[in-house]
Amino acid sequence: MTHSTDEQAIEPSGEPFATLEEIYVRARERLDADAWAVLDGGAGAEQTLRDNLAALRRWSFRPKYLSGVTNLITSTTFVGIDLAFPVLTAPIGGDGLFHERGQCETAAATAMAGIAPVISEASRFSLETVAAASDGPKVMQLHAWGEPDEFLALAQRACRAGYAALCVTIDCPTLGWRERAMSRRYLVPEEQWSGNYPATGASAAHRLISGFGSDWTWETLAQVRRRLEVPLLVKGVLTAEDAELAVGAGVDGIVVSNHGGRQLDCLPATMDQLPEVVDTVRGRVPVAVDGGIRRGSDVLKALALGADVVLVGRLTAMALAAGGAVALSAALRLLRAEFERSMLLAGRRSLKDIDRSMVRLSAAAAQ
Ligand SMILES: Cc1cc2nc3c(=O)[nH]c(=O)nc-3n(C[C@H](O)[C@H](O)[C@H](O)COP(=O)(O)O)c2cc1C
């Protein structure tokens, strides 16, 4: 951490936004009601969406003062990808709703920030177009549906385009029951999510939307894993059982996720499930988490609960809506600066010093 970066974030000179909250407010102002319902909404009664946020608030820090902390070390490596700080942007489908260049802006901003994006398959833009938007490392996200050969064809396209790793989302055999958009009689227009499906591939995507389901099993995943040459993450693990199956299928990393409360409602909060997954995995593969991360101290809590890195979903989409790569760059600077400030205030110099002993359930939550 340099002090100049910090000072810029706190007393911005020429910075477009002084706080992350300003970015969220700008996104709300800029988006129309349909796009806002898609971005901000969850599934069903939105219990999981709320619980993700509430679970983070239940944890408090146990600081270690006079630890002689000066020069922070926040860089890390995740599935072979170097990150300046332990954050990736989460995949955001329907990206053209939020910015006319969608995930191309995400690719540009993450490269500037020294981190990596997980790029959604369900994009307005082809994966090749997004790949060309920056030189930075990228992860390509695909869904666990359709014929394995169709999946592998898309995966191989991603490898040819230079993606460093793949991420398969398992909690989306069909779309969640998204009532906010339903009550507006709104369906995300096909051109916003079909950039990767020239003709044939669209059939699987249509099946997904129509509630057809997926015939994939862990064995399907193990088979495709064996036929891939880049690291494969699995996104959507929430239990010890699925974590064990994922490791058994040969995956290279796990993302603890409930899709930001957008798929099955009434799933537990990700921060409540993270320790269970971490304890099951026992370091055999790295563990990422997403859900409810809105500020730097949330990143620190997730790491304290055992995550190696976090993914940020709505934060990314809101920043795109607030002003594309410029706003997302500002958001990532602010996120990093607050994360580093929190580390320093809590007396932890490097990521290695962050463990479960630095958080406790707040008294109210423990009752
Ligand atoms: C607008 C929107 C689109 C999303 N599209 C995808 C997607 O295409 N694939 C996927 O795996 N997850 C998708 N997600 C889920 C995110 O990747 C991530 O799991 C979730 O947003 C994390 O929670 P958070 O929004 O509270 O950070 C989407 C989320 C949002 C908000």
Short mmCIF file of C-alpha atoms and ligand atoms in Angstrom, two decimals:
data_model
loop_
_atom_site.label_atom_id
_atom_site.label_comp_id
_atom_site.label_asym_id
_atom_site.label_seq_id
_atom_site.Cartn_x
_atom_site.Cartn_y
_atom_site.Cartn_z
CA MET A 1 0.00 0.00 0.00
CA THR A 2 1.29 3.46 -0.78
CA HIS A 3 0.02 6.44 1.09
CA SER A 4 -0.64 8.34 -2.11
CA THR A 5 -3.17 5.70 -3.26
CA ASP A 6 -4.86 5.91 0.07
CA GLU A 7 -4.99 9.68 0.17
CA GLN A 8 -6.48 9.74 -3.30
CA ALA A 9 -9.26 7.44 -2.25
CA ILE A 10 -10.11 9.39 0.86
CA GLU A 11 -9.59 12.93 -0.41
CA PRO A 12 -10.16 12.48 -4.09
CA SER A 13 -8.49 14.92 -6.39
CA GLY A 14 -10.00 14.28 -9.79
CA GLU A 15 -11.48 11.00 -8.56
CA PRO A 16 -14.99 10.51 -9.95
CA PHE A 17 -16.38 9.03 -6.74
CA ALA A 18 -15.35 9.52 -3.11
CA THR A 19 -17.13 6.44 -1.73
CA LEU A 20 -18.62 3.19 -2.99
CA GLU A 21 -22.01 4.40 -1.80
CA GLU A 22 -21.83 7.25 -4.33
CA ILE A 23 -21.30 4.67 -7.07
CA TYR A 24 -24.35 2.68 -5.95
CA VAL A 25 -26.47 5.85 -5.88
CA ARG A 26 -25.29 6.82 -9.37
CA ALA A 27 -26.16 3.35 -10.70
CA ARG A 28 -29.68 3.66 -9.29
CA GLU A 29 -30.08 7.05 -10.96
CA ARG A 30 -28.83 5.85 -14.33
CA LEU A 31 -30.65 2.54 -14.73
CA ASP A 32 -34.24 2.27 -15.84
CA ALA A 33 -36.67 0.39 -13.62
CA ASP A 34 -36.39 -2.88 -15.60
CA ALA A 35 -32.59 -3.03 -15.49
CA TRP A 36 -32.65 -2.08 -11.80
CA ALA A 37 -35.07 -4.93 -11.05
CA VAL A 38 -32.68 -7.35 -12.78
CA LEU A 39 -29.58 -6.03 -11.03
CA ASP A 40 -30.87 -5.42 -7.54
CA GLY A 41 -33.43 -8.20 -7.34
CA GLY A 42 -33.14 -11.78 -6.12
CA ALA A 43 -35.28 -14.89 -6.31
CA GLY A 44 -38.58 -15.58 -4.57
CA ALA A 45 -39.10 -13.64 -1.37
CA GLU A 46 -35.42 -12.53 -1.52
CA GLN A 47 -34.62 -14.18 1.81
CA THR A 48 -31.17 -15.30 0.63
CA LEU A 49 -30.40 -11.92 -0.89
CA ARG A 50 -31.05 -10.26 2.48
CA ASP A 51 -29.32 -12.98 4.47
CA ASN A 52 -26.07 -12.63 2.52
CA LEU A 53 -25.82 -9.04 3.73
CA ALA A 54 -27.05 -9.78 7.25
CA ALA A 55 -24.55 -12.62 7.72
CA LEU A 56 -21.64 -10.29 7.04
CA ARG A 57 -22.97 -7.77 9.53
CA ARG A 58 -23.05 -10.41 12.28
CA TRP A 59 -19.24 -10.60 12.37
CA SER A 60 -17.02 -8.15 14.23
CA PHE A 61 -13.24 -7.83 14.25
CA ARG A 62 -10.88 -8.74 17.09
CA PRO A 63 -8.00 -6.31 16.48
CA LYS A 64 -4.36 -6.86 17.43
CA TYR A 65 -2.92 -3.44 18.23
CA LEU A 66 0.78 -2.59 18.49
CA SER A 67 1.61 -5.31 16.00
CA GLY A 68 4.14 -3.09 14.28
CA VAL A 69 2.27 -3.22 10.99
CA THR A 70 3.57 -0.90 8.30
CA ASN A 71 3.99 -2.22 4.76
CA LEU A 72 0.99 -4.31 3.85
CA ILE A 73 1.24 -7.29 1.53
CA THR A 74 -2.03 -7.95 -0.29
CA SER A 75 -0.94 -9.66 -3.50
CA THR A 76 -1.78 -13.31 -4.02
CA THR A 77 -2.05 -16.00 -6.66
CA PHE A 78 -5.33 -17.78 -7.37
CA VAL A 79 -5.38 -20.80 -9.73
CA GLY A 80 -2.18 -19.51 -11.29
CA ILE A 81 -3.46 -15.96 -11.73
CA ASP A 82 -1.57 -13.12 -10.03
CA LEU A 83 -3.83 -10.66 -8.21
CA ALA A 84 -2.75 -7.33 -6.69
CA PHE A 85 -5.34 -7.91 -3.96
CA PRO A 86 -7.58 -10.93 -3.28
CA VAL A 87 -10.60 -9.93 -5.36
CA LEU A 88 -12.06 -10.94 -8.74
CA THR A 89 -15.15 -9.52 -10.37
CA ALA A 90 -18.01 -12.04 -10.54
CA PRO A 91 -19.65 -13.06 -13.83
CA ILE A 92 -22.51 -10.73 -14.81
CA GLY A 93 -24.82 -11.95 -17.56
CA GLY A 94 -27.09 -9.62 -19.51
CA ASP A 95 -24.21 -7.15 -19.21
CA GLY A 96 -25.40 -4.83 -21.96
CA LEU A 97 -28.25 -3.78 -19.69
CA PHE A 98 -25.77 -2.07 -17.41
CA HIS A 99 -23.32 -0.56 -19.88
CA GLU A 100 -23.23 -0.48 -23.66
CA ARG A 101 -19.83 -2.23 -23.63
CA GLY A 102 -20.74 -4.54 -20.76
CA GLN A 103 -18.02 -6.94 -19.68
CA CYS A 104 -15.52 -5.36 -22.12
CA GLU A 105 -15.44 -2.51 -19.58
CA THR A 106 -15.01 -5.03 -16.77
CA ALA A 107 -12.01 -6.52 -18.55
CA ALA A 108 -10.43 -3.08 -18.96
CA ALA A 109 -11.01 -1.98 -15.35
CA THR A 110 -9.82 -5.23 -13.76
CA ALA A 111 -6.62 -5.17 -15.82
CA MET A 112 -5.95 -1.62 -14.61
CA ALA A 113 -6.57 -2.74 -11.03
CA GLY A 114 -4.18 -5.68 -11.33
CA ILE A 115 -6.90 -8.28 -10.72
CA ALA A 116 -8.96 -10.59 -12.96
CA PRO A 117 -12.59 -10.77 -14.06
CA VAL A 118 -14.73 -13.89 -14.27
CA ILE A 119 -16.53 -13.28 -17.56
CA SER A 120 -20.09 -14.59 -17.96
CA GLU A 121 -21.00 -16.78 -20.89
CA ALA A 122 -24.44 -15.10 -20.94
CA SER A 123 -23.04 -11.91 -22.41
CA ARG A 124 -24.09 -9.48 -25.06
CA PHE A 125 -20.54 -9.83 -26.41
CA SER A 126 -18.65 -12.84 -27.64
CA LEU A 127 -15.92 -14.14 -25.37
CA GLU A 128 -13.40 -13.21 -28.08
CA THR A 129 -14.58 -9.58 -28.06
CA VAL A 130 -14.24 -9.42 -24.28
CA ALA A 131 -10.80 -11.11 -24.45
CA ALA A 132 -9.62 -8.41 -26.86
CA ALA A 133 -10.69 -5.61 -24.48
CA SER A 134 -7.60 -5.98 -22.27
CA ASP A 135 -4.30 -7.81 -21.92
CA GLY A 136 -5.07 -8.83 -18.35
CA PRO A 137 -5.70 -12.43 -17.24
CA LYS A 138 -9.35 -13.56 -17.35
CA VAL A 139 -11.52 -16.46 -16.25
CA MET A 140 -14.40 -17.63 -18.47
CA GLN A 141 -17.64 -18.74 -16.77
CA LEU A 142 -19.84 -21.40 -18.37
CA HIS A 143 -23.00 -23.15 -17.18
CA ALA A 144 -23.32 -26.84 -16.30
CA TRP A 145 -25.91 -27.60 -18.94
CA GLY A 146 -26.27 -28.73 -22.52
CA GLU A 147 -24.33 -31.50 -24.22
CA PRO A 148 -20.81 -31.92 -22.81
CA ASP A 149 -19.49 -31.53 -26.36
CA GLU A 150 -21.27 -28.20 -26.70
CA PHE A 151 -19.76 -27.15 -23.35
CA LEU A 152 -16.30 -28.28 -24.41
CA ALA A 153 -16.56 -26.44 -27.73
CA LEU A 154 -17.24 -23.19 -25.88
CA ALA A 155 -14.52 -24.00 -23.31
CA GLN A 156 -12.01 -24.60 -26.10
CA ARG A 157 -12.99 -21.33 -27.76
CA ALA A 158 -12.23 -19.63 -24.44
CA CYS A 159 -8.84 -21.32 -24.20
CA ARG A 160 -7.97 -20.30 -27.75
CA ALA A 161 -8.96 -16.71 -26.91
CA GLY A 162 -6.47 -16.77 -24.02
CA TYR A 163 -8.64 -17.19 -20.91
CA ALA A 164 -6.40 -18.42 -18.08
CA ALA A 165 -9.05 -20.55 -16.34
CA LEU A 166 -12.66 -21.67 -16.61
CA CYS A 167 -15.46 -21.51 -14.05
CA VAL A 168 -18.54 -23.71 -14.26
CA THR A 169 -21.69 -22.51 -12.50
CA ILE A 170 -23.69 -25.39 -11.01
CA ASP A 171 -26.55 -23.58 -9.24
CA CYS A 172 -28.33 -22.58 -12.45
CA PRO A 173 -30.00 -25.67 -13.98
CA THR A 174 -32.77 -23.23 -14.81
CA LEU A 175 -33.35 -19.60 -13.97
CA GLY A 176 -34.40 -18.63 -10.45
CA TRP A 177 -37.93 -17.40 -9.74
CA ARG A 178 -37.16 -13.72 -10.22
CA GLU A 179 -40.28 -11.95 -9.07
CA ARG A 180 -39.06 -8.38 -9.32
CA ALA A 181 -38.59 -8.73 -13.07
CA MET A 182 -41.73 -10.90 -13.36
CA SER A 183 -43.90 -8.27 -11.71
CA ARG A 184 -42.68 -5.82 -14.33
CA ARG A 185 -43.48 -8.40 -17.10
CA TYR A 186 -39.83 -8.02 -18.03
CA LEU A 187 -37.58 -10.58 -19.72
CA VAL A 188 -33.96 -9.67 -20.44
CA PRO A 189 -33.88 -9.27 -24.25
CA GLU A 190 -32.07 -12.09 -26.03
CA GLU A 191 -29.42 -9.84 -27.60
CA GLN A 192 -28.21 -8.94 -24.09
CA TRP A 193 -27.16 -12.51 -23.25
CA SER A 194 -26.67 -14.39 -26.54
CA GLY A 195 -23.34 -13.03 -27.85
CA ASN A 196 -21.66 -16.41 -27.44
CA TYR A 197 -24.30 -18.49 -29.19
CA PRO A 198 -24.10 -18.24 -32.94
CA ALA A 199 -27.20 -20.26 -33.95
CA THR A 200 -26.78 -23.76 -32.47
CA GLY A 201 -25.59 -23.01 -28.95
CA ALA A 202 -28.62 -20.84 -28.34
CA SER A 203 -30.79 -23.95 -28.05
CA ALA A 204 -29.24 -24.88 -24.70
CA ALA A 205 -29.63 -21.32 -23.46
CA HIS A 206 -33.28 -21.31 -24.45
CA ARG A 207 -33.83 -24.58 -22.61
CA LEU A 208 -32.29 -23.00 -19.53
CA ILE A 209 -34.62 -20.05 -19.61
CA SER A 210 -37.71 -22.14 -20.28
CA GLY A 211 -37.19 -24.21 -17.12
CA PHE A 212 -36.04 -27.37 -18.88
CA GLY A 213 -33.31 -28.19 -16.33
CA SER A 214 -29.93 -29.87 -16.77
CA ASP A 215 -28.98 -33.53 -16.89
CA TRP A 216 -25.44 -32.85 -15.66
CA THR A 217 -24.06 -34.84 -12.71
CA TRP A 218 -20.73 -34.71 -10.86
CA GLU A 219 -19.59 -37.44 -13.26
CA THR A 220 -20.31 -35.13 -16.22
CA LEU A 221 -18.20 -32.49 -14.51
CA ALA A 222 -15.38 -34.97 -13.87
CA GLN A 223 -15.47 -35.99 -17.55
CA VAL A 224 -15.21 -32.43 -18.87
CA ARG A 225 -12.51 -31.67 -16.28
CA ARG A 226 -10.41 -34.50 -17.67
CA ARG A 227 -10.71 -33.07 -21.19
CA LEU A 228 -9.63 -29.53 -20.24
CA GLU A 229 -6.09 -28.24 -19.99
CA VAL A 230 -6.70 -25.08 -17.97
CA PRO A 231 -7.76 -24.82 -14.29
CA LEU A 232 -11.48 -25.34 -13.69
CA LEU A 233 -13.39 -23.63 -10.87
CA VAL A 234 -16.82 -24.75 -9.74
CA LYS A 235 -19.20 -21.98 -8.63
CA GLY A 236 -22.22 -22.61 -6.43
CA VAL A 237 -20.90 -24.95 -3.73
CA LEU A 238 -22.58 -24.42 -0.34
CA THR A 239 -22.23 -27.66 1.60
CA ALA A 240 -19.54 -30.04 2.85
CA GLU A 241 -21.06 -32.80 0.68
CA ASP A 242 -20.83 -30.83 -2.56
CA ALA A 243 -17.36 -29.56 -1.64
CA GLU A 244 -16.14 -33.16 -1.28
CA LEU A 245 -17.76 -34.14 -4.59
CA ALA A 246 -16.18 -31.13 -6.29
CA VAL A 247 -12.71 -32.04 -5.07
CA GLY A 248 -13.39 -35.64 -6.11
CA ALA A 249 -14.34 -34.46 -9.60
CA GLY A 250 -10.88 -32.93 -9.89
CA VAL A 251 -11.76 -29.24 -9.85
CA ASP A 252 -8.96 -26.74 -9.24
CA GLY A 253 -10.92 -24.31 -7.07
CA ILE A 254 -14.30 -23.82 -5.42
CA VAL A 255 -16.50 -20.73 -5.34
CA VAL A 256 -18.86 -20.76 -2.37
CA SER A 257 -21.86 -18.97 -3.82
CA ASN A 258 -25.64 -18.82 -3.80
CA HIS A 259 -25.62 -16.71 -6.96
CA GLY A 260 -26.25 -13.56 -4.95
CA GLY A 261 -29.66 -14.87 -3.89
CA ARG A 262 -30.85 -15.02 -7.51
CA GLN A 263 -31.36 -18.78 -7.92
CA LEU A 264 -32.94 -20.97 -5.22
CA ASP A 265 -34.34 -18.68 -2.54
CA CYS A 266 -33.96 -19.64 1.13
CA LEU A 267 -30.45 -20.97 0.64
CA PRO A 268 -28.18 -20.11 3.56
CA ALA A 269 -25.97 -17.05 3.47
CA THR A 270 -22.59 -17.76 1.90
CA MET A 271 -20.65 -16.43 4.92
CA ASP A 272 -22.53 -18.93 7.10
CA GLN A 273 -21.51 -21.83 4.82
CA LEU A 274 -17.94 -20.77 4.06
CA PRO A 275 -16.30 -22.30 7.19
CA GLU A 276 -18.03 -25.66 6.51
CA VAL A 277 -16.63 -25.76 2.97
CA VAL A 278 -13.16 -24.56 4.00
CA ASP A 279 -12.98 -27.18 6.77
CA THR A 280 -14.00 -29.91 4.32
CA VAL A 281 -11.59 -28.88 1.59
CA ARG A 282 -8.63 -28.61 4.01
CA GLY A 283 -6.45 -26.70 1.56
CA ARG A 284 -6.68 -29.29 -1.23
CA VAL A 285 -7.93 -26.56 -3.58
CA PRO A 286 -8.34 -22.80 -3.07
CA VAL A 287 -11.74 -21.49 -1.97
CA ALA A 288 -13.38 -18.29 -3.18
CA VAL A 289 -16.65 -16.82 -1.91
CA ASP A 290 -19.20 -14.31 -3.12
CA GLY A 291 -22.46 -12.84 -1.87
CA GLY A 292 -23.04 -9.51 -0.18
CA ILE A 293 -19.54 -8.06 -0.52
CA ARG A 294 -20.14 -4.32 -0.75
CA ARG A 295 -17.07 -2.78 0.94
CA GLY A 296 -13.46 -3.41 1.93
CA SER A 297 -14.18 -4.61 5.46
CA ASP A 298 -16.50 -7.28 3.98
CA VAL A 299 -13.52 -8.62 1.99
CA LEU A 300 -11.51 -8.84 5.21
CA LYS A 301 -14.31 -10.73 6.99
CA ALA A 302 -14.60 -13.23 4.14
CA LEU A 303 -10.86 -13.87 4.24
CA ALA A 304 -10.98 -14.24 8.03
CA LEU A 305 -13.69 -16.89 7.59
CA GLY A 306 -11.34 -18.85 5.35
CA ALA A 307 -11.73 -17.62 1.77
CA ASP A 308 -8.58 -17.23 -0.33
CA VAL A 309 -10.25 -14.63 -2.56
CA VAL A 310 -13.67 -13.03 -2.98
CA LEU A 311 -15.82 -12.27 -6.01
CA VAL A 312 -17.87 -9.09 -6.25
CA GLY A 313 -21.10 -9.26 -8.25
CA ARG A 314 -23.52 -6.40 -7.76
CA LEU A 315 -20.66 -4.08 -6.88
CA THR A 316 -19.30 -4.75 -10.38
CA ALA A 317 -22.65 -4.38 -12.15
CA MET A 318 -23.48 -1.19 -10.24
CA ALA A 319 -20.13 0.34 -11.09
CA LEU A 320 -20.60 -0.52 -14.77
CA ALA A 321 -23.98 1.17 -14.65
CA ALA A 322 -22.55 4.19 -12.83
CA GLY A 323 -19.92 4.82 -15.50
CA GLY A 324 -18.29 1.82 -17.19
CA ALA A 325 -14.59 1.14 -16.75
CA VAL A 326 -13.96 4.55 -15.15
CA ALA A 327 -16.46 3.91 -12.38
CA LEU A 328 -15.44 0.28 -11.96
CA SER A 329 -11.79 1.33 -11.68
CA ALA A 330 -12.80 3.81 -9.00
CA ALA A 331 -14.86 1.14 -7.23
CA LEU A 332 -11.96 -1.30 -7.21
CA ARG A 333 -9.58 1.39 -5.94
CA LEU A 334 -11.99 2.25 -3.12
CA LEU A 335 -12.60 -1.42 -2.31
CA ARG A 336 -8.88 -2.10 -2.16
CA ALA A 337 -8.10 1.04 -0.16
CA GLU A 338 -10.75 0.27 2.46
CA PHE A 339 -9.65 -3.37 2.62
CA GLU A 340 -6.05 -2.30 3.19
CA ARG A 341 -7.06 0.33 5.72
CA SER A 342 -9.07 -2.29 7.61
CA MET A 343 -6.13 -4.73 7.60
CA LEU A 344 -3.85 -2.06 8.95
CA LEU A 345 -6.31 -0.96 11.63
CA ALA A 346 -6.86 -4.58 12.67
CA GLY A 347 -3.10 -5.15 12.95
CA ARG A 348 -2.63 -7.65 10.12
CA ARG A 349 0.27 -7.09 7.74
CA SER A 350 -0.20 -9.81 5.17
CA LEU A 351 -2.93 -12.13 3.91
CA LYS A 352 -1.24 -14.93 5.86
CA ASP A 353 -1.99 -13.08 9.12
CA ILE A 354 -5.75 -13.13 8.44
CA ASP A 355 -7.49 -16.06 10.11
CA ARG A 356 -10.62 -16.97 12.04
CA SER A 357 -9.19 -15.60 15.29
CA MET A 358 -9.65 -12.09 13.97
CA VAL A 359 -13.47 -12.25 13.84
CA ARG A 360 -16.18 -13.06 16.34
CA LEU A 361 -19.95 -13.22 16.12
CA SER A 362 -21.37 -10.03 17.53
CA ALA A 363 -23.10 -10.38 20.89
CA ALA A 364 -26.53 -9.80 19.34
CA ALA A 365 -26.02 -12.54 16.74
CA ALA A 366 -24.77 -15.05 19.31
CA GLN A 367 -27.99 -14.79 21.39
C1 LIG B 1 -27.03 -8.88 -12.88
C2 LIG B 1 -26.36 -10.16 -12.47
C3 LIG B 1 -26.05 -11.12 -13.43
C4 LIG B 1 -25.42 -12.31 -13.07
N1 LIG B 1 -25.09 -13.22 -14.04
C5 LIG B 1 -24.41 -14.34 -13.69
C6 LIG B 1 -23.99 -15.26 -14.68
O1 LIG B 1 -24.19 -15.06 -15.88
N2 LIG B 1 -23.34 -16.37 -14.27
C7 LIG B 1 -23.06 -16.62 -12.94
O2 LIG B 1 -22.47 -17.65 -12.61
N3 LIG B 1 -23.45 -15.75 -11.99
C8 LIG B 1 -24.11 -14.63 -12.33
N4 LIG B 1 -24.48 -13.73 -11.35
C9 LIG B 1 -24.14 -14.00 -9.95
C10 LIG B 1 -22.79 -13.37 -9.61
O3 LIG B 1 -21.76 -13.91 -10.39
C11 LIG B 1 -22.45 -13.55 -8.12
O4 LIG B 1 -22.49 -14.91 -7.77
C12 LIG B 1 -23.35 -12.76 -7.21
O5 LIG B 1 -23.76 -11.55 -7.81
C13 LIG B 1 -22.62 -12.49 -5.90
O6 LIG B 1 -23.40 -11.77 -5.00
P1 LIG B 1 -23.33 -10.17 -4.87
O7 LIG B 1 -24.08 -9.61 -6.04
O8 LIG B 1 -24.01 -9.90 -3.57
O9 LIG B 1 -21.87 -9.77 -4.89
C14 LIG B 1 -25.10 -12.54 -11.70
C15 LIG B 1 -25.39 -11.56 -10.75
C16 LIG B 1 -26.00 -10.38 -11.12
C17 LIG B 1 -26.27 -9.34 -10.06
#
